Coordinates of C-alpha atoms in Angstrom, one line a residue:
Chain A
M1 CA 0.0 0.0 0.0
T2 CA 1.4 3.4 -0.9
A3 CA 0.6 7.0 0.1
A4 CA 0.9 10.0 -2.1
I5 CA 3.6 12.3 -0.7
L6 CA 2.9 15.9 -1.6
P7 CA 5.8 18.4 -2.0
L8 CA 6.2 20.5 1.2
Y9 CA 7.6 23.5 -0.6
P10 CA 6.4 25.5 -3.6
Q11 CA 8.3 24.6 -6.7
H12 CA 8.9 28.2 -7.7
V13 CA 10.1 30.4 -4.9
S14 CA 11.1 33.8 -6.3
R15 CA 13.4 36.0 -4.2
P16 CA 13.1 39.7 -4.2
S17 CA 15.7 41.5 -6.2
P18 CA 17.9 44.0 -4.2
S19 CA 16.1 47.0 -5.7
D20 CA 12.7 45.6 -4.5
R21 CA 13.9 45.0 -0.9
S22 CA 13.9 48.6 0.4
P23 CA 13.4 52.0 -1.1
T24 CA 15.5 53.7 1.6
F25 CA 18.6 54.4 -0.6
G26 CA 16.4 55.9 -3.4
L27 CA 14.5 58.0 -0.9
L28 CA 17.7 59.2 0.8
L29 CA 19.2 60.0 -2.5
G30 CA 16.0 62.0 -3.5
L31 CA 16.1 63.8 -0.2
V32 CA 19.7 64.8 -0.6
I33 CA 19.1 66.0 -4.2
T34 CA 16.0 67.9 -3.1
L35 CA 17.8 69.5 -0.1
S36 CA 20.8 70.4 -2.3
A37 CA 18.5 71.9 -4.9
V38 CA 16.7 74.0 -2.2
L39 CA 20.0 75.1 -0.7
A40 CA 21.5 76.0 -4.1
Y41 CA 18.4 77.9 -5.1
S42 CA 18.3 79.7 -1.8
A43 CA 21.9 80.8 -2.2
Y44 CA 21.2 81.9 -5.8
M45 CA 18.2 83.9 -4.7
T46 CA 20.2 85.5 -1.9
W47 CA 22.8 86.5 -4.4
Q48 CA 20.2 87.9 -6.8
I49 CA 18.5 89.9 -4.1
R50 CA 21.8 91.2 -2.8
G51 CA 22.7 92.3 -6.4
L52 CA 19.3 94.0 -6.7
R53 CA 19.8 95.8 -3.4
E54 CA 23.2 96.9 -4.4
L55 CA 21.9 98.1 -7.7
Q56 CA 19.2 100.1 -6.0
T57 CA 21.4 101.5 -3.2
N58 CA 24.6 102.1 -5.2
L59 CA 23.1 103.3 -8.5
V60 CA 19.5 104.5 -8.3
D61 CA 19.7 106.1 -4.8
R62 CA 23.1 107.7 -5.4
N63 CA 22.0 108.8 -8.8
R64 CA 18.9 110.5 -7.3
K65 CA 21.0 112.2 -4.6
D66 CA 23.5 113.3 -7.3
S67 CA 20.7 114.7 -9.4
L68 CA 19.4 116.7 -6.4
Q69 CA 22.9 118.2 -5.9
L70 CA 23.1 119.0 -9.6
L71 CA 19.7 120.7 -9.4
R72 CA 21.1 122.7 -6.5
I73 CA 24.1 123.6 -8.6
Q74 CA 21.9 124.5 -11.5
N75 CA 19.8 126.7 -9.2
D76 CA 23.0 128.5 -8.0
L77 CA 24.1 129.0 -11.6
N78 CA 20.7 130.5 -12.4
L79 CA 21.0 132.9 -9.4
L80 CA 24.5 133.9 -10.7
A81 CA 23.0 134.5 -14.2
V82 CA 20.3 136.8 -12.7
A83 CA 22.9 138.7 -10.7
M84 CA 25.2 139.1 -13.8
R85 CA 22.3 140.3 -15.8
D86 CA 21.6 143.0 -13.1
M87 CA 25.3 143.8 -13.0
V88 CA 25.5 144.6 -16.7
S89 CA 22.1 146.4 -16.7
S90 CA 22.4 150.2 -17.2
N91 CA 19.4 150.7 -15.0
E92 CA 21.2 149.5 -11.8
P93 CA 22.6 152.5 -9.8
Y94 CA 24.8 150.2 -7.6
P95 CA 28.6 149.6 -8.1
L96 CA 29.7 146.0 -9.0
T97 CA 31.1 145.5 -5.6
A98 CA 27.6 145.6 -4.3
W99 CA 27.1 142.0 -5.7
S100 CA 30.2 140.7 -4.0
A101 CA 28.5 139.4 -0.9
Q102 CA 25.8 137.7 -3.0
F103 CA 28.5 136.0 -5.1
E104 CA 30.3 134.8 -2.0
R105 CA 27.1 133.3 -0.5
I106 CA 26.5 131.5 -3.9
R107 CA 30.1 130.4 -4.0
T108 CA 29.9 128.9 -0.6
D109 CA 26.7 127.0 -1.5
L110 CA 28.2 125.9 -4.8
D111 CA 31.4 124.6 -3.1
D112 CA 29.3 122.6 -0.7
A113 CA 27.0 121.2 -3.5
M114 CA 30.0 120.4 -5.6
R115 CA 31.7 118.5 -2.7
L116 CA 28.5 116.4 -2.1
E117 CA 27.9 115.8 -5.7
A118 CA 31.4 114.6 -6.2
G119 CA 30.8 112.0 -3.5
F120 CA 27.5 110.7 -5.0
A121 CA 28.8 110.8 -8.6
A122 CA 31.9 108.8 -8.0
S123 CA 30.6 105.7 -9.7
S124 CA 28.8 107.1 -12.7
R125 CA 31.1 110.0 -13.6
T126 CA 34.2 109.7 -15.8
P127 CA 37.4 111.3 -14.5
E128 CA 37.4 113.6 -17.5
Q129 CA 33.9 114.8 -16.8
S130 CA 34.8 115.5 -13.1
A131 CA 38.1 117.3 -14.1
F132 CA 36.2 119.4 -16.7
L133 CA 33.6 120.4 -14.2
T134 CA 36.1 121.3 -11.5
S135 CA 38.4 123.3 -13.8
S136 CA 35.4 125.2 -15.3
F137 CA 34.2 126.3 -11.9
T138 CA 37.8 127.2 -10.9
Q139 CA 38.2 129.4 -14.0
F140 CA 34.7 130.9 -13.4
W141 CA 35.6 132.0 -9.9
D142 CA 39.0 133.2 -10.9
A143 CA 37.3 135.4 -13.5
V144 CA 34.8 136.6 -10.8
D145 CA 37.7 137.5 -8.4
R146 CA 39.5 139.4 -11.2
I147 CA 36.3 141.3 -12.1
F148 CA 35.6 142.3 -8.5
A149 CA 39.3 143.3 -8.2
L150 CA 38.9 145.5 -11.3
A151 CA 35.7 147.0 -9.8
R152 CA 37.4 147.7 -6.5
G153 CA 40.3 149.3 -8.4
G154 CA 37.9 151.8 -10.0
K155 CA 37.7 150.1 -13.3
E156 CA 34.0 149.7 -13.2
K157 CA 33.5 149.8 -17.0
D158 CA 36.2 147.2 -17.7
A159 CA 34.8 145.0 -15.1
R160 CA 31.3 145.2 -16.6
E161 CA 32.6 144.4 -20.1
Q162 CA 34.3 141.3 -18.7
V163 CA 31.1 140.2 -17.0
Q164 CA 29.3 140.7 -20.3
N165 CA 31.9 139.2 -22.6
S166 CA 33.4 136.5 -20.5
L167 CA 31.6 135.6 -17.2
Q168 CA 28.2 135.1 -18.7
E169 CA 29.6 132.8 -21.3
R170 CA 31.4 130.8 -18.6
Q171 CA 28.1 130.6 -16.6
A172 CA 26.2 129.4 -19.7
S173 CA 28.9 126.8 -20.4
L174 CA 28.7 125.5 -16.8
S175 CA 24.9 125.5 -16.9
T176 CA 25.0 123.4 -20.0
A177 CA 27.5 121.0 -18.6
V178 CA 25.4 120.5 -15.5
A179 CA 22.3 120.0 -17.6
R180 CA 24.2 117.3 -19.5
L181 CA 25.0 115.6 -16.3
L182 CA 21.4 115.7 -15.3
V183 CA 20.4 114.1 -18.5
Q184 CA 23.1 111.5 -18.1
N185 CA 21.8 110.8 -14.6
S186 CA 18.3 110.4 -16.0
E187 CA 19.6 108.0 -18.6
N188 CA 21.5 106.0 -16.0
E189 CA 18.4 105.8 -13.8
E190 CA 16.4 104.6 -16.8
Q191 CA 19.0 101.9 -17.5
A192 CA 19.1 100.8 -13.9
G193 CA 15.3 100.5 -14.0
Q194 CA 15.6 98.3 -17.0
R195 CA 18.2 96.2 -15.3
I196 CA 16.0 95.8 -12.3
I197 CA 13.1 94.7 -14.5
Q198 CA 15.4 92.2 -16.2
I199 CA 16.5 90.8 -12.9
Y200 CA 12.9 90.5 -11.7
D201 CA 11.9 88.8 -14.9
R202 CA 14.9 86.4 -14.7
V203 CA 14.2 85.5 -11.1
R204 CA 10.5 85.0 -11.9
R205 CA 11.3 82.6 -14.7
Q206 CA 13.7 80.7 -12.5
V207 CA 11.1 80.5 -9.7
Y208 CA 8.8 78.9 -12.2
V209 CA 11.5 76.5 -13.3
F210 CA 12.4 75.6 -9.7
L211 CA 8.8 75.1 -8.8
A212 CA 8.2 72.9 -11.8
A213 CA 11.4 70.9 -11.0
T214 CA 10.3 70.5 -7.4
L215 CA 6.8 69.4 -8.4
L216 CA 8.3 66.9 -10.8
A217 CA 10.6 65.6 -8.1
I218 CA 7.7 65.2 -5.7
L219 CA 5.6 63.6 -8.4
L220 CA 8.4 61.1 -9.3
S221 CA 9.1 60.3 -5.6
S222 CA 5.4 59.8 -5.0
L223 CA 5.0 57.5 -8.0
S224 CA 8.1 55.6 -6.9
L225 CA 6.7 55.2 -3.4
I226 CA 3.3 54.1 -4.7
R227 CA 5.0 51.6 -7.1
W228 CA 7.2 50.2 -4.2
N229 CA 4.2 50.0 -1.8
R230 CA 2.2 48.1 -4.5
S231 CA 5.1 45.8 -5.1
L232 CA 5.5 45.3 -1.3
F233 CA 1.8 44.5 -0.7
A234 CA 1.8 42.2 -3.7
R235 CA 4.7 40.4 -2.3
L236 CA 3.2 40.2 1.2
E237 CA 0.1 38.8 -0.4
E238 CA 2.2 36.2 -2.3
I239 CA 4.0 35.2 0.9
S240 CA 0.7 34.9 2.8
E241 CA -0.7 32.7 0.1
R242 CA 2.5 30.6 0.1
R243 CA 2.4 30.2 3.9
S244 CA -1.2 29.1 3.7
E245 CA -0.4 26.7 0.9
L246 CA 2.5 25.3 2.8
A247 CA 0.4 24.9 5.9
Q248 CA -2.3 23.1 3.9
K249 CA 0.3 20.8 2.3
L250 CA 1.8 20.0 5.7
I251 CA -1.5 19.1 7.1
A252 CA -2.3 17.1 4.0
T253 CA 1.0 15.3 4.3
Q254 CA 0.4 14.5 8.0
E255 CA -3.1 13.2 7.2
S256 CA -1.7 11.1 4.3
T257 CA 1.0 9.7 6.5
L258 CA -1.4 8.9 9.4
R259 CA -3.9 7.4 6.9
Y260 CA -1.1 5.2 5.5
I261 CA 0.1 4.0 8.9
S262 CA -3.4 3.4 10.0
R263 CA -4.3 1.4 6.9
E264 CA -1.1 -0.7 7.3
L265 CA -1.9 -1.4 10.9
H266 CA -5.5 -2.3 10.2
D267 CA -5.0 -4.2 7.0
E268 CA -1.6 -5.8 7.3
F269 CA -0.9 -6.3 11.0
G270 CA -4.6 -6.9 11.7
Q271 CA -4.7 -9.8 9.2
I272 CA -1.4 -11.2 10.3
L273 CA -2.6 -11.3 13.9
T274 CA -5.9 -12.7 12.9
A275 CA -4.1 -15.5 11.0
I276 CA -1.8 -16.2 13.9
G277 CA -4.9 -16.4 16.2
S278 CA -6.6 -18.9 13.7
M279 CA -3.4 -21.0 13.6
L280 CA -3.1 -21.1 17.4
R281 CA -6.7 -22.1 17.6
R282 CA -6.2 -25.0 15.2
A283 CA -2.9 -26.0 17.0
G284 CA -4.8 -26.0 20.3
T285 CA -7.3 -28.6 19.0
H286 CA -4.5 -30.9 18.3
A287 CA -3.1 -30.6 21.9
P288 CA -4.4 -33.1 24.5
E289 CA -7.3 -31.9 26.6
G290 CA -6.0 -30.5 29.9
S291 CA -2.4 -30.5 28.9
S292 CA 0.0 -27.6 29.7
L293 CA 0.7 -27.1 26.0
R294 CA -3.0 -26.5 25.4
A295 CA -3.1 -24.0 28.3
D296 CA 0.0 -22.2 26.9
L297 CA -1.5 -22.0 23.4
Q298 CA -4.7 -20.6 25.0
E299 CA -2.7 -18.0 26.8
V300 CA -0.7 -17.0 23.6
M301 CA -4.0 -16.8 21.7
Q302 CA -5.3 -14.4 24.4
T303 CA -2.2 -12.3 24.0
V304 CA -2.6 -12.2 20.2
Q305 CA -6.3 -11.2 20.6
T306 CA -5.3 -8.4 23.0
T307 CA -2.6 -7.2 20.6
L308 CA -5.0 -7.3 17.7
E309 CA -7.4 -5.1 19.7
S310 CA -4.6 -2.7 20.6
V311 CA -3.5 -2.5 17.0
R312 CA -7.1 -1.8 15.8
T313 CA -7.5 0.9 18.6
L314 CA -4.2 2.5 17.6
S315 CA -5.2 2.4 13.9
Q316 CA -8.5 4.1 14.7
A317 CA -6.8 6.7 16.8
L318 CA -4.4 7.6 14.0
H319 CA -7.0 7.7 11.3
P320 CA -10.3 5.9 11.6
V321 CA -10.7 3.7 8.5
M322 CA -14.4 4.0 9.3
L323 CA -14.3 7.7 8.5
D324 CA -13.3 6.9 4.9
E325 CA -15.8 4.1 4.6
A326 CA -18.9 5.1 6.6
G327 CA -18.6 8.9 7.0
L328 CA -18.4 11.2 10.0
E329 CA -21.7 10.5 11.6
S330 CA -21.2 6.7 11.8
T331 CA -17.7 7.2 13.0
L332 CA -18.8 9.4 15.9
D333 CA -21.6 6.9 16.6
W334 CA -18.9 4.3 17.1
Y335 CA -16.2 6.5 18.6
I336 CA -18.1 8.2 21.4
P337 CA -19.3 5.0 23.2
N338 CA -15.8 3.7 22.8
V339 CA -14.4 6.7 24.7
E340 CA -17.1 6.3 27.3
R341 CA -16.0 2.7 27.8
Q342 CA -12.3 3.5 27.9
T343 CA -12.4 6.6 30.1
G344 CA -15.5 6.0 32.3
I345 CA -16.8 9.5 31.4
E346 CA -20.5 9.8 30.8
I347 CA -20.9 11.5 27.4
S348 CA -24.2 13.0 26.2
Y349 CA -24.2 13.0 22.4
E350 CA -26.7 15.0 20.4
K351 CA -27.1 15.5 16.7
Q352 CA -29.3 18.3 15.3
G353 CA -30.5 19.5 11.9
E354 CA -30.8 17.9 8.5
P355 CA -27.6 16.0 8.0
F356 CA -25.6 16.4 4.8
P357 CA -22.6 14.3 3.5
V358 CA -19.4 15.5 5.1
D359 CA -16.3 15.8 2.9
G360 CA -13.5 13.4 3.8
S361 CA -10.9 16.1 4.6
A362 CA -13.4 18.2 6.7
G363 CA -14.5 15.0 8.5
V364 CA -10.9 14.3 9.5
H365 CA -10.5 17.8 11.0
V366 CA -13.8 17.5 12.9
Y367 CA -13.0 14.1 14.1
G368 CA -9.5 15.3 15.1
V369 CA -10.9 18.3 17.1
L370 CA -13.4 15.9 18.9
Q371 CA -10.6 13.4 19.6
E372 CA -8.3 16.1 21.2
A373 CA -11.2 17.7 23.1
L374 CA -12.3 14.4 24.6
N375 CA -8.7 13.5 25.4
N376 CA -8.3 16.8 27.2
V377 CA -11.6 16.2 29.1
A378 CA -10.3 12.8 30.2
R379 CA -6.7 13.9 31.1
H380 CA -7.1 17.4 32.5
S381 CA -10.6 18.5 33.3
G382 CA -11.4 15.9 36.1
A383 CA -15.0 15.9 34.9
K384 CA -17.1 12.8 35.0
R385 CA -19.6 14.1 32.5
A386 CA -19.3 15.8 29.1
S387 CA -21.6 16.6 26.2
V388 CA -21.0 16.5 22.4
R389 CA -23.3 18.3 20.0
L390 CA -23.1 18.0 16.2
R391 CA -25.3 20.5 14.3
F392 CA -26.0 20.4 10.6
L393 CA -27.1 24.0 10.0
A394 CA -28.1 25.7 6.7
S395 CA -24.7 27.5 6.3
T396 CA -22.4 25.7 8.7
L397 CA -21.5 22.5 10.3
E398 CA -20.9 22.9 14.1
L399 CA -19.3 20.7 16.8
E400 CA -19.5 21.6 20.5
V401 CA -17.7 19.7 23.2
K402 CA -18.5 20.8 26.7
D403 CA -17.4 19.6 30.1
H404 CA -18.1 20.6 33.8
G405 CA -14.5 20.2 34.9
T406 CA -11.9 22.6 36.2
G407 CA -11.6 24.6 32.9
F408 CA -8.4 26.1 31.5
P409 CA -6.5 29.1 32.9
E410 CA -8.0 32.5 31.8
R411 CA -6.5 33.5 28.5
P412 CA -7.8 35.4 25.4
N413 CA -9.9 33.2 23.0
R414 CA -7.7 31.3 20.5
R415 CA -9.0 31.1 17.0
G416 CA -7.8 29.0 14.1
S417 CA -8.8 27.1 11.1
Chain B
M1 CA -10.7 24.5 5.6
G2 CA -11.9 28.0 6.5
G3 CA -13.3 27.0 9.8
Q4 CA -13.1 28.6 13.2
I5 CA -12.4 27.1 16.6
V6 CA -13.2 28.9 19.9
F7 CA -12.1 27.8 23.4
S8 CA -14.2 29.5 26.1
R9 CA -15.2 29.1 29.7
P10 CA -19.0 29.0 30.2
P11 CA -20.4 30.9 33.2
E12 CA -21.4 27.6 34.9
G13 CA -17.7 26.4 34.7
G14 CA -15.8 23.9 32.7
T15 CA -14.6 24.2 29.1
L16 CA -16.5 24.7 25.9
V17 CA -14.8 23.9 22.5
H18 CA -16.9 25.3 19.6
L19 CA -15.9 24.4 16.0
T20 CA -17.6 26.0 13.1
V21 CA -17.0 25.0 9.5
P22 CA -18.7 26.7 6.5
R23 CA -21.1 24.3 4.8
E24 CA -19.5 24.8 1.4
K25 CA -16.2 23.6 2.8
A26 CA -17.7 20.8 4.9
E27 CA -20.2 19.3 2.6
S28 CA -19.1 16.6 0.2
K29 CA -20.1 16.8 -3.4
A30 CA -20.9 13.1 -3.4
E31 CA -24.6 12.3 -3.7
S32 CA -24.8 8.9 -2.1
Y33 CA -25.6 9.6 1.5
G34 CA -28.5 8.0 3.4
K35 CA -30.8 10.0 5.6
E36 CA -31.2 8.9 9.2
D37 CA -33.4 9.9 12.1
H38 CA -31.3 12.1 14.3
S39 CA -34.1 13.5 16.5
V40 CA -33.4 11.3 19.5
A41 CA -30.7 12.5 21.8
R42 CA -28.5 9.9 23.6
G43 CA -27.4 10.3 27.2

């Protein structure tokens, strides 16, 4: 007699590839790249903002302050022009030296304005422009000094002619030069405004690019995580299925082995022992009545009979052949009175519902549970009475084994299948 | 086989073992099964 031995392990066991095992390295790499990108972009933005601030502070603000000083100079030159017009006018009754104090006040203000303007215009003015402006003012004031000297020397007419012929032209030339500088400042301011707009545009474009790159990185990371999670859950499901399959194969193998041993004990050893008993019975008939040989043969025959019953009991305990041949109900009908006889426990057995044929595998499990439960009652509960209830319900088959013994220590309910 | 086994302690004491097997797992597909009268309880 043979038994089918099922393979214990699945034939195809795929191992996870290193890339499927953990996404930690990829996530760390992504984190480092993202943090590096944020740091680099922050440094770049700081640099751009600093440049913008320098542009505004060093160019636009200084340019504006320079223009204010140029306007101050222009205003002083206009005051000088008005004074010179009065000096050469024939309607004025005053001598030229009467304007000397006014010229000194304007000169002081102009010197102060020129000093401040030179400080603000340092970055936007060429050395030639600065030198021209300085030398022009120097020549103008030299001419003024000479004219007032002539006037004080009594040469009023010569002095007026020099004002008319030389000083007014120098003033006009200076006014023109200052006006040019004002125009240049205005142009510089306009260019700075253009550069600021360009910087804002460039930064705005880069913000969009950075945001798009960040969103893309987040999207790719999320997709990668989703993919990895799906792969992980699929693998867990596969492992769970394999585990369940392995457990089922293990149980099936155990049942198959027990069935095989039970069959061997029942069929082979049972037949051999029955044959030995028959031969001993025949041999006993040939021995003289009342002889010691006949008594010995009788004793051996009793021993063989006891062994035969033990073999059959063991065979039924391992796997009741009756379960395969007569079904669960008949097996329990035979088994429960047998336990009563062997243990001395009074067992109340009740069947309920409309019975249906029970599958062989399920019958083995139900029988195994009943066997273990009654063994526990006999060994551990100390009970003298127990009850067994088999219920055939519309959607389930139920087995209840209840005793009135000591019970088991309090623990959470154990569930299984 | 998709069943469930519960070990519990009834209020009156002792131990209760309750096994439940879904009918679709427990029922054999074979048709040859004789009906018997199971209405009488044995004690």
